[in-house]
Amino acid sequence: MTTAITDAHRAVVAVWRIEQPRLITSLARMLRDVPLAEDLTQEALLAAIERWPSTGVPEKPGAWLMAAAKRKALDHLRRRRMLERKHLLIISDMEAEQGAVPDLDSDLDDDIGDEMLRLIFTACHPRLSHEARAALALRMVCGLTTSEIARAFLVPEATIAQRVVRAKRTLSESGLTYETPRRDELSERLSSVLEVIYLIFNEGYTAAHGDDWLRPQLCDEGLRLGRVLVALAPLEPEAHGLLALMELNASRTAARTDMAGEPILLLDQNRVLWDQHQIRRGMQALGQARALGGAGAFYAIQAAIAACHAQARTAGATDWSRIAGYYAELTGIVPSPIVALNRAVAIGMAGDPRAALAIVDGLADEPALKTYHLRPSVRGDLLQKLGRHAEAQAAFEEAAALATNRREQGLLRRRAAEAAAAVADHGRESKTIACASIENRERRRTGG
Amino acid sequence: MRVMYIMKSTHEGLPTPGFIAAAHKLAEREIKAGRMLDNGGLMPLAMGKQVRLAGGNLSVIDGPFAEAKEVVGGYAIFELPGMEEAVAMATEFMQLHKEQMPGWEGVCEIRTFASPGP
């Protein structure tokens, strides 16, 4: 597909999108080649776009598309001049089938579960780059066209087309066009699938206020892929963990931006706008992940953190000590300075800014955080809480200098000014009182 | 886009076993495709009740309800890319009624959820 889709074509594409997984999995089974099957289903789509506007949508569009796709597959095999015995057998089977009236019900009978799983694992093969995996998954599993994927990722259509062609070539050259991951390697291979689904979701999530509706749609496609995976591999705890994380994060979509499209931070969001329907599904998925013994895994822990926010009726009711505990657990799996910084924020929010500050200061030499404005910003916040206003002012100024977003810069400069005002207002005496009162509170809390 | 399908019909009989089997297959396909979030069939209206507010008065009314024409028989909630997909889905489901329950007449209403937000 190189042309833009006009309104007249949208109805055809809609039917095709629904039927596409079945088309591609059936063809893959016949041709023993997933990328080739994908090419031929695209050709069936083009045939429908050409025919249906004049003939009308057939009564059984799925059967029509299936027959068209099978014809394309047959033509293809004929063109290859039937070099292999395998192909001869397939062709004779298919020719016998061609004579019969295509039957939608028999197609519905096919359990495409294993084929679908094969499709997803092929598209998300670890040998492919993340970008290539995302493009293939969106095309082969979600039925997005190349131009739609390009618009969603804000890159030229030719870039996506090239990415898809190259990925398919890599699969062909590596002999991976029709590979079945063994059950025992499923969990291992699953991580490369989960990674890509989360990448697709996040690409849409960070662009929830984008100009083009296709960018936020990536969120929905990520969620849908997550649900597909859970249905196909219901015993994999991390599939449920990732789905839980995506549902819980997506539940906040309506509250994440203001009228002007500017982002609203989690703690400032109007929680009435959070989607309770979606939160419930997220909690169910998290429950599944835990029931399958996956509570301590990468996505499930992050989902548990999102669940703490989702369950707090007000920002003030957030269980920060619990969140800090989850971040500590997460640090055990992925020792990342960003996770450590988040843990410090949670500990600070839980009422122990001194312990939090010790963690943040321990991260001062982390190369990954050298230019990251949130480290001095968090530090300034903690210093402010401890009444060390002059140091807080310096930290906020450092953060403002590092921030690239103008809106954030403004916010950080305001906080620096606030800290400066606090230095001027309060003398040395009141600072001591502030520290003492915090210490008292801590003593009460820890001493019981 | 989240949509609710509301099935309405004057048809009072029970669905045929053939229809139930085919509808079940379709539902399973749609769950596995990650599109269907929830669905359910409803017991006949005669077994339900209505709580009505009219002229400032509240009243609880038992069935049967003589004035009922098309009665809601079931619903489904889907998440789909757009209205075209929603129509394609409903068309496939109604086609299934046509094949499995000749003579059945009814309406599949497609309603999009009001999204909260600014």
XYZ file of C-alpha atoms in Angstrom:
566
model
C 0.000 0.000 0.000
C 1.622 3.189 -1.109
C -1.442 5.324 -1.711
C -3.295 7.110 1.038
C -6.537 5.496 2.073
C -9.573 7.455 0.980
C -12.872 7.364 2.856
C -14.327 4.928 0.330
C -11.539 2.506 1.079
C -11.863 2.745 4.815
C -14.853 0.405 4.938
C -12.933 -2.190 2.928
C -9.879 -1.820 5.123
C -12.096 -2.185 8.215
C -13.375 -5.584 7.083
C -9.894 -6.597 6.076
C -8.444 -5.605 9.430
C -10.880 -7.911 11.182
C -10.291 -10.819 8.795
C -6.544 -10.354 8.307
C -5.219 -12.521 11.168
C -7.176 -15.491 9.884
C -6.097 -14.868 6.291
C -2.436 -14.588 7.106
C -2.369 -17.571 9.468
C -4.191 -19.814 6.969
C -1.852 -18.804 4.175
C 1.217 -19.201 6.371
C 0.160 -22.754 7.137
C -0.168 -23.518 3.420
C 2.975 -21.765 2.248
C 5.154 -22.480 5.289
C 6.297 -18.880 5.003
C 4.918 -16.094 7.195
C 6.365 -13.045 5.369
C 5.197 -14.397 2.004
C 1.745 -15.044 3.458
C 1.664 -11.425 4.595
C 2.539 -10.167 1.094
C -0.262 -12.196 -0.440
C -2.904 -11.070 2.055
C -1.918 -7.503 1.138
C -2.618 -8.400 -2.468
C -6.025 -9.753 -1.457
C -6.724 -6.414 0.220
C -5.810 -4.562 -2.974
C -8.146 -6.826 -4.936
C -10.971 -5.995 -2.525
C -10.260 -2.259 -2.702
C -10.467 -2.545 -6.468
C -13.641 -4.634 -6.587
C -15.893 -3.829 -3.648
C -16.597 -0.162 -4.356
C -18.360 -1.232 -7.575
C -19.769 -4.631 -6.569
C -20.590 -3.749 -2.972
C -19.233 -5.569 0.070
C -19.959 -9.289 -0.402
C -22.306 -11.006 2.041
C -19.434 -13.003 3.487
C -16.466 -10.678 3.112
C -14.230 -12.978 5.122
C -14.814 -15.895 2.765
C -14.310 -13.630 -0.262
C -10.976 -12.399 1.061
C -9.927 -15.930 1.983
C -10.720 -17.197 -1.527
C -8.859 -14.253 -3.082
C -5.840 -14.788 -0.831
C -5.762 -18.519 -1.615
C -5.906 -17.746 -5.320
C -2.941 -15.407 -4.919
C -1.062 -18.141 -3.055
C -1.834 -20.628 -5.795
C -0.673 -18.217 -8.506
C 2.499 -17.654 -6.587
C 3.254 -21.346 -6.288
C 2.535 -21.861 -9.983
C 4.949 -19.089 -10.820
C 7.606 -20.873 -8.888
C 7.051 -23.707 -11.369
C 6.464 -26.275 -8.707
C 10.089 -27.092 -8.200
C 9.636 -28.910 -4.997
C 7.562 -31.932 -4.259
C 6.200 -30.166 -1.167
C 4.716 -27.469 -3.360
C 3.176 -30.002 -5.719
C 1.337 -31.580 -2.824
C 0.173 -28.253 -1.498
C -1.082 -27.212 -4.924
C -3.080 -30.364 -5.445
C -4.678 -29.881 -2.036
C -5.490 -26.297 -2.836
C -6.826 -27.033 -6.298
C -9.189 -29.531 -4.764
C -10.289 -26.843 -2.336
C -10.705 -24.214 -5.061
C -13.556 -26.200 -6.568
C -15.572 -26.082 -3.381
C -17.601 -23.054 -2.342
C -15.604 -21.175 0.239
C -17.166 -21.742 3.622
C -16.814 -19.136 6.320
C -17.951 -21.542 9.015
C -15.223 -24.055 8.307
C -12.740 -21.226 8.512
C -14.241 -20.240 11.844
C -13.741 -23.831 12.980
C -10.007 -23.660 12.507
C -8.204 -23.066 15.719
C -5.707 -20.462 14.643
C -4.210 -20.127 18.108
C -0.900 -21.848 17.373
C -0.554 -20.181 13.979
C -1.248 -16.811 15.544
C 1.394 -17.427 18.167
C 3.823 -18.385 15.412
C 2.950 -15.171 13.591
C 3.632 -13.034 16.657
C 6.883 -14.803 17.456
C 8.077 -14.499 13.862
C 7.249 -10.788 13.707
C 8.999 -10.195 17.044
C 12.036 -12.367 16.412
C 14.994 -11.321 18.589
C 17.198 -11.297 15.481
C 15.291 -8.213 14.257
C 15.764 -4.672 15.562
C 13.130 -3.241 17.887
C 11.870 -0.880 15.191
C 11.599 -3.696 12.663
C 9.743 -5.892 15.138
C 7.291 -3.107 15.897
C 6.620 -2.455 12.212
C 6.155 -6.158 11.399
C 3.882 -6.757 14.393
C 1.698 -3.779 13.521
C 1.409 -4.962 9.930
C 1.081 -8.710 10.362
C -0.833 -8.900 13.619
C -2.739 -5.608 13.840
C -3.374 -5.155 10.125
C -2.086 -1.576 9.959
C -0.955 -0.368 6.537
C 2.561 0.914 5.929
C 1.312 4.487 5.647
C -0.612 4.187 8.916
C 2.469 2.841 10.716
C 4.578 5.631 9.240
C 2.144 8.304 10.424
C 1.971 6.698 13.860
C 5.743 6.715 14.295
C 6.199 10.125 12.627
C 8.616 8.788 10.003
C 8.390 8.808 6.197
C 6.401 5.979 4.644
C 9.450 4.893 2.640
C 11.355 4.342 5.884
C 8.731 1.912 7.196
C 8.425 0.177 3.831
C 12.183 -0.291 3.749
C 12.226 -1.487 7.353
C 9.578 -4.111 6.571
C 11.324 -5.308 3.408
C 14.659 -5.558 5.203
C 13.140 -7.405 8.153
C 11.476 -9.897 5.853
C 14.751 -10.430 4.012
C 16.544 -11.045 7.303
C 13.943 -13.641 8.224
C 14.229 -15.351 4.822
C 18.015 -15.388 4.842
C 18.093 -16.796 8.366
C 15.554 -19.477 7.497
C 13.119 -18.093 10.052
C 10.066 -17.666 7.853
C 8.116 -20.478 9.459
C 9.531 -21.258 12.826
C 7.706 -22.716 15.777
C 9.151 -21.744 19.118
C 9.272 -24.850 21.263
C 7.191 -24.814 24.424
C 10.302 -24.869 26.587
C 11.779 -21.810 24.893
C 8.495 -19.952 24.921
C 9.197 -17.996 28.092
C 12.600 -16.947 26.830
C 11.323 -15.900 23.424
C 8.364 -14.219 25.054
C 10.517 -11.415 26.443
C 11.332 -10.121 22.951
C 7.597 -10.112 22.172
C 6.673 -8.319 25.395
C 9.381 -5.735 24.788
C 7.968 -4.825 21.394
C 4.382 -4.680 22.597
C 5.439 -2.315 25.368
C 7.423 -0.227 22.878
C 4.355 0.126 20.644
C 2.194 1.029 23.642
C 4.646 3.601 24.987
C 5.140 5.202 21.593
C 1.429 5.996 21.680
C 1.295 6.738 25.395
C 3.967 9.423 25.340
C 2.151 11.003 22.402
C -1.322 10.981 23.932
C -1.678 14.645 22.986
C -0.261 14.241 19.477
C -1.792 15.966 16.490
C -2.472 12.755 14.632
C -5.018 10.314 16.085
C -2.866 7.460 14.822
C -0.231 8.090 17.440
C -2.511 7.541 20.440
C -3.956 4.615 18.500
C -0.642 2.838 19.048
C -1.701 2.604 22.700
C -4.819 0.699 21.697
C -2.845 -1.556 19.355
C -0.343 -2.303 22.129
C -3.201 -3.139 24.468
C -4.840 -5.301 21.845
C -1.587 -7.205 21.212
C -1.288 -7.670 24.966
C -4.792 -9.138 25.123
C -4.093 -11.398 22.142
C -0.966 -12.705 23.818
C -2.768 -13.351 27.097
C -5.458 -15.292 25.243
C -2.854 -17.353 23.356
C -0.402 -17.923 26.198
C -2.603 -17.790 29.298
C -0.039 -19.502 31.524
C 2.705 -16.924 31.010
C 2.619 -14.630 34.071
C 4.538 -11.783 32.431
C 2.038 -11.609 29.554
C -0.575 -10.824 32.214
C 1.889 -8.519 33.989
C 2.467 -6.437 30.873
C -1.253 -6.301 30.079
C -1.920 -5.122 33.650
C 0.727 -2.412 33.326
C -0.696 -1.166 30.017
C -4.340 -1.215 31.198
C -3.488 0.652 34.398
C -1.382 3.273 32.628
C -3.945 3.725 29.859
C -6.712 4.192 32.440
C -5.285 7.666 33.117
C -5.320 8.813 29.472
C -8.241 11.258 29.772
C -6.658 12.942 32.787
C -3.142 13.253 31.421
C -3.512 16.452 29.390
C -5.272 19.756 29.879
C -7.444 21.624 27.360
C -4.365 23.047 25.658
C -2.858 19.574 25.349
C -0.225 20.250 27.998
C 0.709 17.259 30.153
C -0.647 17.071 33.710
C 1.550 15.247 36.235
C 0.126 12.148 37.874
C -0.300 13.705 41.319
C -2.129 16.737 39.876
C -4.563 14.729 37.759
C -8.319 14.766 38.291
C -8.857 11.174 39.360
C -12.543 11.275 38.476
C -11.360 11.069 34.858
C -9.511 7.813 35.406
C -11.230 4.956 33.588
C -12.512 2.613 36.305
C -13.512 -0.010 33.732
C -9.930 -0.182 32.566
C -8.505 -0.082 36.099
C -10.655 -3.108 36.951
C -9.273 -5.010 33.952
C -5.742 -4.018 34.917
C -6.272 -5.263 38.471
C -7.660 -8.541 37.118
C -4.628 -9.032 34.894
C -2.306 -8.227 37.794
C -4.195 -10.781 39.897
C -3.622 -13.370 37.161
C 0.099 -12.587 36.994
C 0.345 -13.021 40.756
C -1.726 -16.212 40.775
C 0.679 -17.670 38.208
C 3.615 -16.910 40.490
C 4.826 -13.861 38.591
C 4.411 -11.167 41.255
C 8.154 -10.501 41.393
C 8.762 -10.126 37.643
C 9.656 -6.989 35.673
C 6.263 -5.951 34.245
C 4.204 -7.230 37.181
C 6.148 -5.079 39.662
C 5.669 -1.985 37.519
C 1.981 -2.874 37.242
C 1.857 -3.162 41.039
C 3.239 0.381 41.299
C 0.649 1.631 38.801
C -1.989 -0.224 40.844
C -0.977 1.686 43.995
C -1.726 4.934 42.163
C -4.905 3.598 40.584
C -6.302 2.562 43.953
C -5.588 5.836 45.749
C -8.706 8.010 45.704
C -6.649 11.145 46.215
C -2.974 11.875 45.597
C -2.565 12.223 49.368
C -3.920 8.716 49.932
C -1.120 7.104 47.885
C 0.665 4.299 49.729
C 4.194 5.569 49.120
C 5.967 3.108 51.438
C 4.503 0.279 49.429
C 5.580 1.921 46.174
C 9.085 2.399 47.614
C 9.123 -1.330 48.420
C 8.192 -2.213 44.828
C 10.925 0.058 43.486
C 13.424 -1.678 45.777
C 12.257 -4.998 44.330
C 12.575 -3.615 40.807
C 16.136 -2.426 41.527
C 16.934 -6.045 42.361
C 15.925 -7.153 38.843
C 17.061 -4.163 36.781
C 19.773 -2.199 38.571
C 18.998 1.106 36.872
C 19.789 4.569 38.272
C 16.393 5.794 36.999
C 14.624 3.127 39.065
C 16.791 4.092 42.056
C 15.815 7.740 41.571
C 12.130 6.770 41.489
C 12.628 4.784 44.666
C 14.112 7.871 46.301
C 11.056 9.924 45.262
C 8.757 7.312 46.803
C 10.770 7.190 50.029
C 10.686 10.996 50.199
C 6.916 10.995 49.644
C 6.547 8.294 52.290
C 7.960 10.764 54.820
C 11.679 10.015 54.977
C 13.357 12.770 52.942
C 16.709 12.223 54.649
C 16.965 8.593 53.542
C 15.764 9.647 50.089
C 18.403 12.365 49.869
C 21.125 9.851 50.748
C 20.029 7.717 47.768
C 19.925 10.696 45.398
C 23.367 11.890 46.518
C 24.669 8.363 45.954
C 23.578 8.710 42.327
C 25.594 11.892 41.743
C 28.256 10.156 39.656
C 25.896 7.998 37.577
C 26.778 8.673 33.922
C 23.181 7.968 32.854
C 21.911 10.759 35.116
C 24.627 13.343 34.420
C 22.424 15.412 32.154
C 19.076 14.256 33.518
C 17.277 17.245 35.043
C 15.105 15.101 37.307
C 18.022 14.147 39.561
C 18.744 17.735 40.764
C 15.001 18.440 40.636
C 14.233 15.565 43.027
C 17.204 16.590 45.142
C 15.917 20.152 45.380
C 12.505 18.892 46.409
C 13.992 16.775 49.212
C 16.265 19.588 50.406
C 13.255 21.891 50.481
C 11.381 19.373 52.622
C 14.360 19.263 54.982
C 14.363 23.052 55.257
C 17.751 23.388 53.533
C 16.425 26.154 51.261
C 19.722 27.596 50.005
C 20.886 24.186 48.769
C 17.411 23.540 47.334
C 17.625 26.779 45.351
C 20.984 25.723 43.855
C 19.601 22.264 42.976
C 16.512 23.701 41.241
C 18.710 26.107 39.277
C 20.917 23.211 38.192
C 17.798 21.267 37.158
C 16.423 24.236 35.193
C 19.701 24.502 33.295
C 19.487 20.815 32.320
C 15.789 20.713 31.390
C 15.099 20.797 27.654
C 11.360 21.421 27.861
C 10.560 25.130 28.241
C 7.521 24.447 30.408
C 9.588 22.364 32.816
C 12.319 24.996 32.848
C 9.765 27.581 33.910
C 8.436 25.350 36.665
C 11.936 24.649 38.013
C 12.889 28.363 37.966
C 9.741 29.132 39.955
C 10.703 26.516 42.505
C 14.224 27.956 42.717
C 12.695 31.390 43.365
C 10.420 29.926 46.062
C 13.436 28.347 47.733
C 15.292 31.669 47.527
C 12.344 33.458 49.122
C 12.337 30.877 51.918
C 16.025 31.597 52.555
C 15.277 35.294 52.842
C 12.156 34.883 54.995
C 13.421 32.427 57.511
C 16.563 32.977 59.448
C 18.846 30.295 60.648
C 16.629 29.758 63.698
C 13.426 28.799 61.867
C 15.380 26.456 59.602
C 16.490 24.563 62.668
C 12.890 24.362 63.858
C 11.778 22.965 60.483
C 14.446 20.271 60.646
C 13.551 19.439 64.195
C 9.871 19.083 63.422
C 10.589 16.716 60.567
C 12.857 14.697 62.788
C 10.171 14.532 65.445
C 7.689 13.276 62.921
C 10.158 10.635 61.827
C 10.807 9.548 65.353
C 7.106 9.205 65.993
C 6.725 7.180 62.827
C 9.638 4.807 63.366
C 9.381 4.623 67.146
C 5.704 3.618 66.965
C -12.695 3.591 20.356
C -14.857 1.752 22.864
C -18.296 0.760 21.629
C -21.291 -1.040 23.079
C -23.434 -3.203 20.869
C -27.020 -3.412 22.050
C -29.121 -6.168 20.505
C -32.846 -5.419 20.215
C -35.518 -7.697 18.845
C -39.233 -8.462 18.945
C -38.319 -12.118 18.628
C -39.274 -13.945 21.815
C -38.089 -17.506 21.306
C -34.790 -18.867 22.532
C -31.817 -18.795 20.188
C -31.232 -22.037 18.258
C -28.371 -24.348 19.255
C -26.781 -23.659 15.859
C -26.841 -19.952 16.527
C -25.472 -20.341 20.035
C -22.575 -22.451 18.740
C -21.750 -20.021 15.924
C -22.038 -16.970 18.183
C -19.799 -18.648 20.728
C -17.162 -19.291 18.068
C -17.306 -15.698 16.910
C -17.045 -14.453 20.497
C -14.018 -16.641 21.107
C -12.362 -15.365 17.963
C -12.968 -11.776 19.016
C -11.640 -12.339 22.544
C -8.508 -13.933 21.091
C -8.179 -11.007 18.702
C -8.152 -8.682 21.713
C -11.176 -6.738 20.451
C -14.052 -7.958 22.615
C -13.846 -6.884 26.251
C -17.170 -8.108 27.580
C -20.503 -9.512 26.477
C -23.675 -10.951 27.911
C -27.187 -12.106 27.127
C -30.155 -10.913 29.148
C -33.131 -12.888 30.495
C -36.533 -11.954 29.035
C -37.966 -8.574 30.004
C -40.986 -10.304 31.581
C -38.674 -11.578 34.304
C -37.312 -8.112 35.009
C -38.681 -5.014 36.692
C -38.797 -1.340 35.918
C -38.335 1.536 38.312
C -40.021 4.507 36.736
C -40.026 8.216 37.421
C -43.014 10.014 35.909
C -44.743 13.206 36.954
C -42.515 13.425 40.013
C -43.605 9.981 41.216
C -41.404 6.926 41.570
C -42.970 3.518 41.001
C -41.720 -0.046 40.730
C -43.385 -1.961 37.915
C -43.417 -5.753 37.464
C -43.552 -7.469 34.085
C -45.009 -8.350 31.659
C -44.744 -4.999 29.908
C -47.412 -4.756 27.252
C -45.980 -1.670 25.552
C -42.564 -3.196 24.935
C -41.795 -3.515 21.235
C -38.135 -4.104 20.595
C -36.566 -5.543 23.719
C -32.903 -5.468 24.626
C -31.651 -9.046 24.585
C -27.925 -8.688 25.016
C -24.895 -6.494 24.758
C -21.211 -6.607 23.965
C -18.376 -4.165 24.589
C -15.585 -3.897 22.022
C -12.513 -1.784 21.520
C -11.999 -1.040 17.830
C -9.970 1.382 15.703
C -13.022 3.174 14.326
C -16.689 3.216 13.330
C -16.011 1.380 10.053
C -14.624 -1.590 11.989
C -17.576 -1.378 14.390
C -20.038 -1.567 11.490
C -18.133 -4.460 9.881
C -18.256 -6.356 13.172
C -21.999 -5.784 13.652
C -22.664 -6.801 10.050
C -20.861 -10.083 10.565
C -22.875 -10.771 13.728
C -26.207 -9.958 12.065
C -25.253 -12.141 9.087
C -24.876 -14.941 11.580
C -28.467 -14.381 12.771
C -29.653 -14.458 9.175
C -28.029 -17.831 8.551
C -28.721 -19.551 11.821
C -32.176 -18.196 12.672
C -34.201 -17.653 9.480
C -37.058 -15.230 10.090
C -35.410 -13.538 13.034
C -35.598 -9.765 12.903
C -33.903 -7.217 15.035
C -31.461 -4.369 15.406
C -27.873 -4.221 16.487
C -27.320 -0.741 17.846
C -23.739 0.580 17.909
C -23.105 3.166 20.611
C -19.756 4.716 21.349
C -18.834 5.357 24.956
C -18.804 8.960 26.044
C -15.174 9.571 26.893
C -14.453 11.629 29.957
C -11.900 14.360 29.645
C -11.305 18.023 29.058
